Amino acid sequence: MSLHLPARACGIDFGTSNSTVGWLRPGEETLLPLEDGKITLPSVVFFNFEEQRPVYGRQALHEYLEGYEGRLMRSLKSLLGSKLLKSETTVLGSALPFKDLLGFFIGELKTRAETIADRPFEQVVLGRPVFFVDDDPEADKEAENTLIAVASKLGFKDISFQYEPIAAAFDYESGIDREELVLIVDIGGGTSDFSLVRLAPERRSVADRQSDILATGGVHIGGTDFDKQLSLAGVMPLFGYGSRMKSDAPMPTSTHLNLATWHTINAVYSAQSQRQLQSMRYDIVDPTGIDRLFKLIERREGHWLAMEVEESKIALTDQPARPIDLSHIEANLSADLTRELFENAIQPLLERVRGSITDLLNQAGIGLEQVDTLFFTGGSSGIPALRQSVAAMLPNARHVEGNTFGSIGSGLAIEAYKRYGTV
């Protein structure tokens, strides 16, 4: 896109796992280097208790793994639409509403972008999933309103939204030379979003593209859900998940579910949670797993374990197995994670993704064979089983790889330029 002046507004892709900021300006890359020259800032906050300060992104993960005392918060976007958003947590000795936690991180995105750009941003296009919450329009609207309130408090005066897969479509359109009917498959950290869009070079400068957007849809499934299923299938059984009580009932699973879910890990460290575990210890037939669980909780290694599961998920894209060494919990203990185990564990999720795409095409009145291009973007779009599952539905579509973490931010920057013009 040819520009003579910088765009007035930026586009912010606040993601579950990673975030980007895009800004169109003449002769420059669209995505701003937010941390160590990289376009992404991992959506992580670490409250360093020793130095009484919050840190963000890769630095936050580094300080946590280095053993600094503190509180790690990740998958912040998952708070939107959840019941946690109306509650608070304790950080650095004070009560902090979860809504303010979102403000901490989005404010950091704004500050870094303004520092790099050497100018303030008062207008913004925020990316949003097609659905923050499945089948609950009221909760979905509340999630969007929360983002508006957070952005307004941070100093943005003009705030608008664009669906994330539509933004990715506009980024893809900037490089094509013919008309295409494109299915955008955006598999992010928290949601899977889809758009069926008609794209063409001559349509790039058109402001109103509603007639080109044939259908949008999505489902609340993303990378953190794939992590969770891998953890429950291959790791949590070592820590008592699936154990039997002496009454022959299964052991309650709330602790394991919390440990396998990024934004609820801290809940397992509460005194109430640990008392509940202690109370059931002697009612379990084989306490081996729950005793390991106590060690894990005592060492506060829930986030470490979740990161190891995530690393295994990523590694299983290219290799058949990736074990997690747990010998510091118990000699010779390891979680033997394989691609086969992972793919079996996520089959129900893949079925829901396929169902959402089928609904989308039916909504548009488009046959599977009519789709020209299948455009994959989002950090979790590289999972082989997911790609194969979706690709098998569309026999005539060619497959295009987007910028895994950057397509949405770039598309939001294009939209910001269209809506708010130049400086």
PDB file of N, CA, C and O in Angstrom, residues 329-367:
ATOM      1  N   ILE A 329      11.013 -34.213  40.487  1.00  0.00           N
ATOM      2  CA  ILE A 329       9.854 -34.547  41.316  1.00  0.00           C
ATOM      3  C   ILE A 329      10.003 -35.944  41.897  1.00  0.00           C
ATOM      4  O   ILE A 329       9.721 -36.195  43.067  1.00  0.00           O
ATOM      5  N   GLU A 330      10.482 -36.845  41.036  1.00  0.00           N
ATOM      6  CA  GLU A 330      10.684 -38.245  41.448  1.00  0.00           C
ATOM      7  C   GLU A 330      11.719 -38.852  40.510  1.00  0.00           C
ATOM      8  O   GLU A 330      11.683 -38.617  39.299  1.00  0.00           O
ATOM      9  N   ALA A 331      12.646 -39.615  41.040  1.00  0.00           N
ATOM     10  CA  ALA A 331      13.712 -40.199  40.234  1.00  0.00           C
ATOM     11  C   ALA A 331      13.148 -40.986  39.056  1.00  0.00           C
ATOM     12  O   ALA A 331      12.201 -41.766  39.204  1.00  0.00           O
ATOM     13  N   ASN A 332      13.717 -40.720  37.880  1.00  0.00           N
ATOM     14  CA  ASN A 332      13.377 -41.435  36.636  1.00  0.00           C
ATOM     15  C   ASN A 332      11.952 -41.173  36.136  1.00  0.00           C
ATOM     16  O   ASN A 332      11.465 -41.891  35.255  1.00  0.00           O
ATOM     17  N   LEU A 333      11.296 -40.171  36.665  1.00  0.00           N
ATOM     18  CA  LEU A 333       9.936 -39.866  36.233  1.00  0.00           C
ATOM     19  C   LEU A 333       9.958 -38.971  34.995  1.00  0.00           C
ATOM     20  O   LEU A 333      10.703 -37.985  34.936  1.00  0.00           O
ATOM     21  N   SER A 334       9.154 -39.311  34.004  1.00  0.00           N
ATOM     22  CA  SER A 334       9.015 -38.453  32.821  1.00  0.00           C
ATOM     23  C   SER A 334       7.625 -38.631  32.231  1.00  0.00           C
ATOM     24  O   SER A 334       6.995 -39.687  32.403  1.00  0.00           O
ATOM     25  N   ALA A 335       7.155 -37.598  31.564  1.00  0.00           N
ATOM     26  CA  ALA A 335       5.887 -37.663  30.829  1.00  0.00           C
ATOM     27  C   ALA A 335       6.234 -37.916  29.373  1.00  0.00           C
ATOM     28  O   ALA A 335       6.849 -37.068  28.718  1.00  0.00           O
ATOM     29  N   ASP A 336       5.873 -39.071  28.876  1.00  0.00           N
ATOM     30  CA  ASP A 336       6.256 -39.469  27.524  1.00  0.00           C
ATOM     31  C   ASP A 336       5.191 -39.024  26.524  1.00  0.00           C
ATOM     32  O   ASP A 336       4.244 -39.758  26.234  1.00  0.00           O
ATOM     33  N   LEU A 337       5.345 -37.826  26.030  1.00  0.00           N
ATOM     34  CA  LEU A 337       4.370 -37.241  25.123  1.00  0.00           C
ATOM     35  C   LEU A 337       4.726 -37.555  23.676  1.00  0.00           C
ATOM     36  O   LEU A 337       5.870 -37.378  23.250  1.00  0.00           O
ATOM     37  N   THR A 338       3.746 -38.040  22.924  1.00  0.00           N
ATOM     38  CA  THR A 338       3.948 -38.394  21.526  1.00  0.00           C
ATOM     39  C   THR A 338       2.922 -37.684  20.652  1.00  0.00           C
ATOM     40  O   THR A 338       1.876 -37.239  21.130  1.00  0.00           O
ATOM     41  N   ARG A 339       3.237 -37.606  19.361  1.00  0.00           N
ATOM     42  CA  ARG A 339       2.288 -36.983  18.437  1.00  0.00           C
ATOM     43  C   ARG A 339       0.999 -37.792  18.380  1.00  0.00           C
ATOM     44  O   ARG A 339      -0.092 -37.226  18.314  1.00  0.00           O
ATOM     45  N   GLU A 340       1.102 -39.114  18.423  1.00  0.00           N
ATOM     46  CA  GLU A 340      -0.089 -39.953  18.374  1.00  0.00           C
ATOM     47  C   GLU A 340      -0.998 -39.681  19.565  1.00  0.00           C
ATOM     48  O   GLU A 340      -2.213 -39.533  19.413  1.00  0.00           O
ATOM     49  N   LEU A 341      -0.409 -39.586  20.767  1.00  0.00           N
ATOM     50  CA  LEU A 341      -1.196 -39.293  21.963  1.00  0.00           C
ATOM     51  C   LEU A 341      -1.867 -37.921  21.826  1.00  0.00           C
ATOM     52  O   LEU A 341      -3.045 -37.756  22.140  1.00  0.00           O
ATOM     53  N   PHE A 342      -1.106 -36.938  21.340  1.00  0.00           N
ATOM     54  CA  PHE A 342      -1.627 -35.590  21.181  1.00  0.00           C
ATOM     55  C   PHE A 342      -2.791 -35.551  20.198  1.00  0.00           C
ATOM     56  O   PHE A 342      -3.848 -34.972  20.469  1.00  0.00           O
ATOM     57  N   GLU A 343      -2.603 -36.187  19.054  1.00  0.00           N
ATOM     58  CA  GLU A 343      -3.648 -36.150  18.028  1.00  0.00           C
ATOM     59  C   GLU A 343      -4.918 -36.852  18.492  1.00  0.00           C
ATOM     60  O   GLU A 343      -6.030 -36.401  18.179  1.00  0.00           O
ATOM     61  N   ASN A 344      -4.767 -37.940  19.234  1.00  0.00           N
ATOM     62  CA  ASN A 344      -5.950 -38.613  19.779  1.00  0.00           C
ATOM     63  C   ASN A 344      -6.664 -37.721  20.796  1.00  0.00           C
ATOM     64  O   ASN A 344      -7.899 -37.683  20.852  1.00  0.00           O
ATOM     65  N   ALA A 345      -5.876 -36.994  21.590  1.00  0.00           N
ATOM     66  CA  ALA A 345      -6.452 -36.161  22.642  1.00  0.00           C
ATOM     67  C   ALA A 345      -7.246 -34.986  22.083  1.00  0.00           C
ATOM     68  O   ALA A 345      -8.218 -34.530  22.709  1.00  0.00           O
ATOM     69  N   ILE A 346      -6.840 -34.472  20.912  1.00  0.00           N
ATOM     70  CA  ILE A 346      -7.500 -33.260  20.391  1.00  0.00           C
ATOM     71  C   ILE A 346      -8.567 -33.556  19.341  1.00  0.00           C
ATOM     72  O   ILE A 346      -9.157 -32.623  18.787  1.00  0.00           O
ATOM     73  N   GLN A 347      -8.852 -34.823  19.075  1.00  0.00           N
ATOM     74  CA  GLN A 347      -9.855 -35.145  18.059  1.00  0.00           C
ATOM     75  C   GLN A 347     -11.206 -34.481  18.311  1.00  0.00           C
ATOM     76  O   GLN A 347     -11.833 -33.954  17.380  1.00  0.00           O
ATOM     77  N   PRO A 348     -11.722 -34.479  19.548  1.00  0.00           N
ATOM     78  CA  PRO A 348     -13.009 -33.792  19.778  1.00  0.00           C
ATOM     79  C   PRO A 348     -12.941 -32.297  19.443  1.00  0.00           C
ATOM     80  O   PRO A 348     -13.915 -31.723  18.950  1.00  0.00           O
ATOM     81  N   LEU A 349     -11.796 -31.664  19.696  1.00  0.00           N
ATOM     82  CA  LEU A 349     -11.642 -30.249  19.366  1.00  0.00           C
ATOM     83  C   LEU A 349     -11.630 -30.051  17.848  1.00  0.00           C
ATOM     84  O   LEU A 349     -12.245 -29.103  17.328  1.00  0.00           O
ATOM     85  N   LEU A 350     -10.933 -30.919  17.142  1.00  0.00           N
ATOM     86  CA  LEU A 350     -10.875 -30.808  15.686  1.00  0.00           C
ATOM     87  C   LEU A 350     -12.254 -31.010  15.070  1.00  0.00           C
ATOM     88  O   LEU A 350     -12.597 -30.364  14.073  1.00  0.00           O
ATOM     89  N   GLU A 351     -13.043 -31.879  15.665  1.00  0.00           N
ATOM     90  CA  GLU A 351     -14.398 -32.101  15.159  1.00  0.00           C
ATOM     91  C   GLU A 351     -15.235 -30.834  15.311  1.00  0.00           C
ATOM     92  O   GLU A 351     -16.011 -30.473  14.414  1.00  0.00           O
ATOM     93  N   ARG A 352     -15.050 -30.122  16.409  1.00  0.00           N
ATOM     94  CA  ARG A 352     -15.781 -28.868  16.602  1.00  0.00           C
ATOM     95  C   ARG A 352     -15.307 -27.795  15.620  1.00  0.00           C
ATOM     96  O   ARG A 352     -16.110 -26.988  15.138  1.00  0.00           O
ATOM     97  N   VAL A 353     -14.024 -27.776  15.325  1.00  0.00           N
ATOM     98  CA  VAL A 353     -13.497 -26.826  14.330  1.00  0.00           C
ATOM     99  C   VAL A 353     -14.109 -27.110  12.962  1.00  0.00           C
ATOM    100  O   VAL A 353     -14.583 -26.197  12.273  1.00  0.00           O
ATOM    101  N   ARG A 354     -14.127 -28.380  12.574  1.00  0.00           N
ATOM    102  CA  ARG A 354     -14.720 -28.751  11.278  1.00  0.00           C
ATOM    103  C   ARG A 354     -16.207 -28.382  11.246  1.00  0.00           C
ATOM    104  O   ARG A 354     -16.712 -27.893  10.230  1.00  0.00           O
ATOM    105  N   GLY A 355     -16.887 -28.608  12.350  1.00  0.00           N
ATOM    106  CA  GLY A 355     -18.304 -28.269  12.404  1.00  0.00           C
ATOM    107  C   GLY A 355     -18.543 -26.782  12.239  1.00  0.00           C
ATOM    108  O   GLY A 355     -19.491 -26.361  11.563  1.00  0.00           O
ATOM    109  N   SER A 356     -17.679 -25.965  12.839  1.00  0.00           N
ATOM    110  CA  SER A 356     -17.814 -24.519  12.719  1.00  0.00           C
ATOM    111  C   SER A 356     -17.581 -24.066  11.280  1.00  0.00           C
ATOM    112  O   SER A 356     -18.287 -23.188  10.771  1.00  0.00           O
ATOM    113  N   ILE A 357     -16.609 -24.673  10.597  1.00  0.00           N
ATOM    114  CA  ILE A 357     -16.343 -24.325   9.200  1.00  0.00           C
ATOM    115  C   ILE A 357     -17.503 -24.748   8.308  1.00  0.00           C
ATOM    116  O   ILE A 357     -17.918 -24.015   7.397  1.00  0.00           O
ATOM    117  N   THR A 358     -18.057 -25.920   8.565  1.00  0.00           N
ATOM    118  CA  THR A 358     -19.223 -26.386   7.797  1.00  0.00           C
ATOM    119  C   THR A 358     -20.387 -25.419   7.955  1.00  0.00           C
ATOM    120  O   THR A 358     -21.051 -25.050   6.976  1.00  0.00           O
ATOM    121  N   ASP A 359     -20.637 -24.983   9.199  1.00  0.00           N
ATOM    122  CA  ASP A 359     -21.710 -24.016   9.451  1.00  0.00           C
ATOM    123  C   ASP A 359     -21.460 -22.716   8.700  1.00  0.00           C
ATOM    124  O   ASP A 359     -22.392 -22.106   8.155  1.00  0.00           O
ATOM    125  N   LEU A 360     -20.206 -22.286   8.684  1.00  0.00           N
ATOM    126  CA  LEU A 360     -19.837 -21.042   8.002  1.00  0.00           C
ATOM    127  C   LEU A 360     -20.156 -21.122   6.514  1.00  0.00           C
ATOM    128  O   LEU A 360     -20.768 -20.212   5.935  1.00  0.00           O
ATOM    129  N   LEU A 361     -19.748 -22.217   5.872  1.00  0.00           N
ATOM    130  CA  LEU A 361     -19.980 -22.370   4.434  1.00  0.00           C
ATOM    131  C   LEU A 361     -21.465 -22.499   4.127  1.00  0.00           C
ATOM    132  O   LEU A 361     -21.956 -21.952   3.130  1.00  0.00           O
ATOM    133  N   ASN A 362     -22.179 -23.204   4.987  1.00  0.00           N
ATOM    134  CA  ASN A 362     -23.638 -23.308   4.801  1.00  0.00           C
ATOM    135  C   ASN A 362     -24.303 -21.948   4.936  1.00  0.00           C
ATOM    136  O   ASN A 362     -25.230 -21.609   4.187  1.00  0.00           O
ATOM    137  N   GLN A 363     -23.826 -21.159   5.894  1.00  0.00           N
ATOM    138  CA  GLN A 363     -24.352 -19.816   6.109  1.00  0.00           C
ATOM    139  C   GLN A 363     -24.175 -18.949   4.856  1.00  0.00           C
ATOM    140  O   GLN A 363     -25.047 -18.153   4.500  1.00  0.00           O
ATOM    141  N   ALA A 364     -23.045 -19.144   4.167  1.00  0.00           N
ATOM    142  CA  ALA A 364     -22.761 -18.352   2.963  1.00  0.00           C
ATOM    143  C   ALA A 364     -23.370 -18.953   1.707  1.00  0.00           C
ATOM    144  O   ALA A 364     -23.376 -18.314   0.648  1.00  0.00           O
ATOM    145  N   GLY A 365     -23.867 -20.197   1.800  1.00  0.00           N
ATOM    146  CA  GLY A 365     -24.395 -20.868   0.617  1.00  0.00           C
ATOM    147  C   GLY A 365     -23.310 -21.238  -0.375  1.00  0.00           C
ATOM    148  O   GLY A 365     -23.533 -21.253  -1.595  1.00  0.00           O
ATOM    149  N   ILE A 366     -22.121 -21.542   0.142  1.00  0.00           N
ATOM    150  CA  ILE A 366     -20.954 -21.864  -0.693  1.00  0.00           C
ATOM    151  C   ILE A 366     -20.606 -23.345  -0.535  1.00  0.00           C
ATOM    152  O   ILE A 366     -20.519 -23.857   0.585  1.00  0.00           O
ATOM    153  N   GLY A 367     -20.396 -24.024  -1.655  1.00  0.00           N
ATOM    154  CA  GLY A 367     -19.989 -25.423  -1.617  1.00  0.00           C
ATOM    155  C   GLY A 367     -18.506 -25.564  -1.310  1.00  0.00           C
ATOM    156  O   GLY A 367     -17.713 -24.660  -1.596  1.00  0.00           O
TER     157      GLY A 367
END
